[in-house]
Amino acid sequence: MGDLDEEFIQHYLTDPAKATNWYRNQALRSALQFIWKTKRGLLMFLVSILVFLAVAVMGMELGIELSAYLDVPSLLLVVLPAIFFAIAATNFSSLKLGLRLLVNDELEADKLELMQAKQAFTVMGNTAVLTGIFSTLMGGIAIAGNIQAEEFNKVFGPALAVCFLTLYYGFGLKVLTYVSEQKLQFKIDKLAN
């Protein structure tokens, strides 16, 4: 920082406007290099999630309108049990540590803590898939038991689409937790070497 300030003063004496632009560019480049060196894991993790979400949204847009994929009750049927079962099977501290380890590569943890955090993500992902399947079956039973023959053609398609959303959310959460598990497994493997 001292060198940057000295050089800025030298540039400022000859051309203040140019010096200000030069300083901003240098500060931005330094900040980006610092972030890349210290937060590379977080950046790559966030970029991978954004790419996954972008591809998913693109696929949704190619099918039907995006709002057809949004159903809060279906989301709650999958996400809440997944989180609570992950906490029940491990503990809140393991899940919290796992989330912190995903976004902070410099955070230290021993092998046991890493394995417990990984287990929390494993339970969460598997529970999301299982509750997605369970909720889809529950929705199928509700559809079969409540649709009358005369309204079948009008109601069956939309009802089936909502029914499958729980399965969709379950597998979507499984993808995110699988990547989280693998990132923690990488840290475990690094400790072993």
mmCIF file of C-alpha atoms in Angstrom:
data_model
loop_
_atom_site.group_PDB
_atom_site.id
_atom_site.type_symbol
_atom_site.label_atom_id
_atom_site.label_comp_id
_atom_site.label_asym_id
_atom_site.label_seq_id
_atom_site.Cartn_x
_atom_site.Cartn_y
_atom_site.Cartn_z
ATOM 1 C CA MET A 1 0.000 0.000 0.000
ATOM 2 C CA GLY A 2 2.865 2.361 0.758
ATOM 3 C CA ASP A 3 4.381 1.869 -2.698
ATOM 4 C CA LEU A 4 0.989 2.472 -4.266
ATOM 5 C CA ASP A 5 0.606 5.740 -2.344
ATOM 6 C CA GLU A 6 4.095 6.928 -3.287
ATOM 7 C CA GLU A 7 3.552 6.198 -6.946
ATOM 8 C CA PHE A 8 0.140 7.898 -6.814
ATOM 9 C CA ILE A 9 1.721 11.069 -5.427
ATOM 10 C CA GLN A 10 4.280 11.076 -8.241
ATOM 11 C CA HIS A 11 1.518 10.668 -10.858
ATOM 12 C CA TYR A 12 -0.647 13.240 -9.090
ATOM 13 C CA LEU A 13 2.014 15.941 -9.367
ATOM 14 C CA THR A 14 2.032 15.641 -13.171
ATOM 15 C CA ASP A 15 -1.664 14.960 -13.909
ATOM 16 C CA PRO A 16 -4.214 14.677 -11.054
ATOM 17 C CA ALA A 17 -7.063 13.254 -13.211
ATOM 18 C CA LYS A 18 -4.840 10.588 -14.737
ATOM 19 C CA ALA A 19 -3.390 9.780 -11.330
ATOM 20 C CA THR A 20 -6.852 9.200 -9.867
ATOM 21 C CA ASN A 21 -7.796 6.809 -12.694
ATOM 22 C CA TRP A 22 -4.452 5.037 -12.394
ATOM 23 C CA TYR A 23 -4.940 4.646 -8.623
ATOM 24 C CA ARG A 24 -8.448 3.209 -9.036
ATOM 25 C CA ASN A 25 -7.232 0.697 -11.621
ATOM 26 C CA GLN A 26 -4.311 -0.370 -9.441
ATOM 27 C CA ALA A 27 -6.513 -0.688 -6.356
ATOM 28 C CA LEU A 28 -9.085 -2.748 -8.270
ATOM 29 C CA ARG A 29 -6.424 -5.053 -9.721
ATOM 30 C CA SER A 30 -4.833 -5.504 -6.293
ATOM 31 C CA ALA A 31 -8.203 -6.243 -4.720
ATOM 32 C CA LEU A 32 -9.061 -8.804 -7.394
ATOM 33 C CA GLN A 33 -5.692 -10.512 -6.975
ATOM 34 C CA PHE A 34 -6.149 -10.545 -3.202
ATOM 35 C CA ILE A 35 -9.641 -12.011 -3.497
ATOM 36 C CA TRP A 36 -8.454 -14.629 -5.999
ATOM 37 C CA LYS A 37 -5.556 -15.675 -3.754
ATOM 38 C CA THR A 38 -7.505 -15.743 -0.493
ATOM 39 C CA LYS A 39 -11.082 -16.551 -1.536
ATOM 40 C CA ARG A 40 -10.559 -18.721 -4.628
ATOM 41 C CA GLY A 41 -12.455 -21.650 -3.105
ATOM 42 C CA LEU A 42 -15.443 -19.466 -2.285
ATOM 43 C CA LEU A 43 -15.422 -17.887 -5.742
ATOM 44 C CA MET A 44 -15.228 -21.229 -7.534
ATOM 45 C CA PHE A 45 -17.947 -22.696 -5.303
ATOM 46 C CA LEU A 46 -20.234 -19.729 -5.968
ATOM 47 C CA VAL A 47 -19.485 -19.809 -9.693
ATOM 48 C CA SER A 48 -20.296 -23.537 -9.829
ATOM 49 C CA ILE A 49 -23.614 -22.935 -8.043
ATOM 50 C CA LEU A 50 -24.420 -20.043 -10.378
ATOM 51 C CA VAL A 51 -23.611 -22.162 -13.443
ATOM 52 C CA PHE A 52 -25.824 -24.971 -12.111
ATOM 53 C CA LEU A 53 -28.673 -22.536 -11.439
ATOM 54 C CA ALA A 54 -28.228 -20.850 -14.837
ATOM 55 C CA VAL A 55 -28.382 -24.188 -16.657
ATOM 56 C CA ALA A 56 -31.414 -25.217 -14.591
ATOM 57 C CA VAL A 57 -33.210 -21.931 -15.307
ATOM 58 C CA MET A 58 -32.352 -22.223 -18.998
ATOM 59 C CA GLY A 59 -33.825 -25.725 -19.054
ATOM 60 C CA MET A 60 -36.924 -24.520 -17.242
ATOM 61 C CA GLU A 61 -37.386 -21.611 -19.639
ATOM 62 C CA LEU A 62 -37.142 -23.943 -22.630
ATOM 63 C CA GLY A 63 -39.956 -26.069 -21.223
ATOM 64 C CA ILE A 64 -42.640 -23.806 -19.848
ATOM 65 C CA GLU A 65 -42.753 -20.524 -17.991
ATOM 66 C CA LEU A 66 -40.494 -20.229 -14.948
ATOM 67 C CA SER A 67 -43.345 -19.700 -12.489
ATOM 68 C CA ALA A 68 -44.521 -23.279 -13.117
ATOM 69 C CA TYR A 69 -41.422 -24.461 -11.247
ATOM 70 C CA LEU A 70 -42.117 -22.402 -8.148
ATOM 71 C CA ASP A 71 -44.309 -23.925 -5.479
ATOM 72 C CA VAL A 72 -43.588 -22.977 -1.870
ATOM 73 C CA PRO A 73 -45.435 -25.912 -0.226
ATOM 74 C CA SER A 74 -43.496 -28.379 -2.396
ATOM 75 C CA LEU A 75 -40.244 -26.648 -1.530
ATOM 76 C CA LEU A 76 -41.049 -26.760 2.181
ATOM 77 C CA LEU A 77 -41.933 -30.473 1.977
ATOM 78 C CA VAL A 78 -38.384 -31.172 0.805
ATOM 79 C CA VAL A 79 -36.077 -28.531 2.261
ATOM 80 C CA LEU A 80 -37.293 -28.341 5.862
ATOM 81 C CA PRO A 81 -37.122 -32.098 6.578
ATOM 82 C CA ALA A 82 -33.724 -32.264 4.850
ATOM 83 C CA ILE A 83 -32.301 -29.540 7.106
ATOM 84 C CA PHE A 84 -33.875 -30.891 10.290
ATOM 85 C CA PHE A 85 -32.843 -34.503 9.617
ATOM 86 C CA ALA A 86 -29.289 -33.334 8.885
ATOM 87 C CA ILE A 87 -29.214 -31.552 12.247
ATOM 88 C CA ALA A 88 -30.849 -34.501 14.024
ATOM 89 C CA ALA A 89 -28.447 -37.053 12.532
ATOM 90 C CA THR A 90 -25.340 -34.963 13.210
ATOM 91 C CA ASN A 91 -25.755 -31.646 15.026
ATOM 92 C CA PHE A 92 -26.283 -27.988 14.295
ATOM 93 C CA SER A 93 -22.598 -27.195 14.867
ATOM 94 C CA SER A 94 -21.510 -29.681 12.192
ATOM 95 C CA LEU A 95 -23.900 -28.218 9.629
ATOM 96 C CA LYS A 96 -22.881 -24.673 10.537
ATOM 97 C CA LEU A 97 -19.180 -25.581 10.355
ATOM 98 C CA GLY A 98 -19.778 -27.287 7.000
ATOM 99 C CA LEU A 99 -21.357 -24.142 5.588
ATOM 100 C CA ARG A 100 -18.502 -22.028 6.919
ATOM 101 C CA LEU A 101 -15.920 -24.414 5.444
ATOM 102 C CA LEU A 102 -17.555 -24.128 2.033
ATOM 103 C CA VAL A 103 -17.109 -20.380 1.920
ATOM 104 C CA ASN A 104 -13.804 -19.994 3.771
ATOM 105 C CA ASP A 105 -10.835 -22.012 2.570
ATOM 106 C CA GLU A 106 -8.606 -20.680 5.342
ATOM 107 C CA LEU A 107 -10.869 -21.966 8.110
ATOM 108 C CA GLU A 108 -9.121 -24.766 9.972
ATOM 109 C CA ALA A 109 -10.853 -27.962 11.048
ATOM 110 C CA ASP A 110 -9.570 -31.337 12.119
ATOM 111 C CA LYS A 111 -10.414 -34.560 10.326
ATOM 112 C CA LEU A 112 -13.268 -35.478 12.691
ATOM 113 C CA GLU A 113 -14.923 -32.076 12.284
ATOM 114 C CA LEU A 114 -14.595 -32.318 8.502
ATOM 115 C CA MET A 115 -16.101 -35.803 8.457
ATOM 116 C CA GLN A 116 -19.009 -34.691 10.657
ATOM 117 C CA ALA A 117 -19.659 -31.657 8.449
ATOM 118 C CA LYS A 118 -19.528 -33.886 5.369
ATOM 119 C CA GLN A 119 -21.984 -36.295 7.044
ATOM 120 C CA ALA A 120 -24.405 -33.409 7.647
ATOM 121 C CA PHE A 121 -24.416 -32.644 3.911
ATOM 122 C CA THR A 122 -24.754 -36.325 3.041
ATOM 123 C CA VAL A 123 -27.793 -36.691 5.293
ATOM 124 C CA MET A 124 -29.299 -33.465 3.976
ATOM 125 C CA GLY A 125 -28.925 -34.495 0.331
ATOM 126 C CA ASN A 126 -30.164 -38.042 0.818
ATOM 127 C CA THR A 127 -33.101 -36.830 2.890
ATOM 128 C CA ALA A 128 -33.988 -34.287 0.195
ATOM 129 C CA VAL A 129 -34.165 -37.038 -2.428
ATOM 130 C CA LEU A 130 -36.114 -39.384 -0.157
ATOM 131 C CA THR A 131 -38.602 -36.723 0.943
ATOM 132 C CA GLY A 132 -38.938 -35.709 -2.717
ATOM 133 C CA ILE A 133 -39.834 -39.288 -3.632
ATOM 134 C CA PHE A 134 -42.127 -39.650 -0.621
ATOM 135 C CA SER A 135 -43.909 -36.361 -1.350
ATOM 136 C CA THR A 136 -44.271 -37.243 -5.030
ATOM 137 C CA LEU A 137 -45.902 -40.555 -4.078
ATOM 138 C CA MET A 138 -48.115 -38.728 -1.592
ATOM 139 C CA GLY A 139 -49.119 -36.267 -4.329
ATOM 140 C CA GLY A 140 -49.808 -39.122 -6.758
ATOM 141 C CA ILE A 141 -52.103 -40.758 -4.234
ATOM 142 C CA ALA A 142 -53.886 -37.445 -3.655
ATOM 143 C CA ILE A 143 -54.323 -36.950 -7.407
ATOM 144 C CA ALA A 144 -55.627 -40.474 -7.944
ATOM 145 C CA GLY A 145 -58.040 -40.180 -5.045
ATOM 146 C CA ASN A 146 -59.449 -36.765 -5.863
ATOM 147 C CA ILE A 147 -59.745 -36.365 -9.645
ATOM 148 C CA GLN A 148 -63.112 -37.230 -11.060
ATOM 149 C CA ALA A 149 -63.363 -38.803 -14.522
ATOM 150 C CA GLU A 150 -65.118 -35.788 -16.089
ATOM 151 C CA GLU A 151 -62.359 -33.364 -15.019
ATOM 152 C CA PHE A 152 -59.402 -35.684 -15.656
ATOM 153 C CA ASN A 153 -58.366 -34.049 -18.959
ATOM 154 C CA LYS A 154 -58.287 -30.540 -17.454
ATOM 155 C CA VAL A 155 -56.745 -31.269 -14.065
ATOM 156 C CA PHE A 156 -54.376 -34.199 -14.440
ATOM 157 C CA GLY A 157 -51.512 -32.403 -16.251
ATOM 158 C CA PRO A 158 -51.168 -29.440 -13.873
ATOM 159 C CA ALA A 159 -51.687 -31.652 -10.823
ATOM 160 C CA LEU A 160 -49.001 -34.073 -11.983
ATOM 161 C CA ALA A 161 -46.608 -31.183 -12.666
ATOM 162 C CA VAL A 162 -46.979 -29.894 -9.093
ATOM 163 C CA CYS A 163 -46.658 -33.455 -7.829
ATOM 164 C CA PHE A 164 -43.261 -33.829 -9.533
ATOM 165 C CA LEU A 165 -41.929 -30.543 -8.136
ATOM 166 C CA THR A 166 -41.026 -32.183 -4.828
ATOM 167 C CA LEU A 167 -38.891 -34.708 -6.668
ATOM 168 C CA TYR A 168 -37.334 -31.900 -8.699
ATOM 169 C CA TYR A 169 -36.488 -29.898 -5.561
ATOM 170 C CA GLY A 170 -35.122 -33.000 -3.846
ATOM 171 C CA PHE A 171 -32.704 -33.800 -6.649
ATOM 172 C CA GLY A 172 -31.733 -30.131 -7.005
ATOM 173 C CA LEU A 173 -30.794 -29.968 -3.327
ATOM 174 C CA LYS A 174 -28.978 -33.299 -3.666
ATOM 175 C CA VAL A 175 -26.779 -31.837 -6.409
ATOM 176 C CA LEU A 176 -25.809 -28.894 -4.197
ATOM 177 C CA THR A 177 -25.126 -31.066 -1.159
ATOM 178 C CA TYR A 178 -23.149 -33.572 -3.252
ATOM 179 C CA VAL A 179 -20.795 -30.812 -4.403
ATOM 180 C CA SER A 180 -20.503 -29.654 -0.792
ATOM 181 C CA GLU A 181 -19.660 -33.203 0.332
ATOM 182 C CA GLN A 182 -16.982 -33.490 -2.336
ATOM 183 C CA LYS A 183 -15.407 -30.179 -1.344
ATOM 184 C CA LEU A 184 -15.199 -31.369 2.255
ATOM 185 C CA GLN A 185 -13.849 -34.764 1.123
ATOM 186 C CA PHE A 186 -11.104 -32.902 -0.747
ATOM 187 C CA LYS A 187 -10.167 -31.148 2.507
ATOM 188 C CA ILE A 188 -10.175 -34.501 4.339
ATOM 189 C CA ASP A 189 -7.899 -35.999 1.677
ATOM 190 C CA LYS A 190 -5.529 -33.042 1.951
ATOM 191 C CA LEU A 191 -5.227 -33.654 5.706
ATOM 192 C CA ALA A 192 -4.351 -37.293 5.092
ATOM 193 C CA ASN A 193 -1.458 -36.392 2.765
#
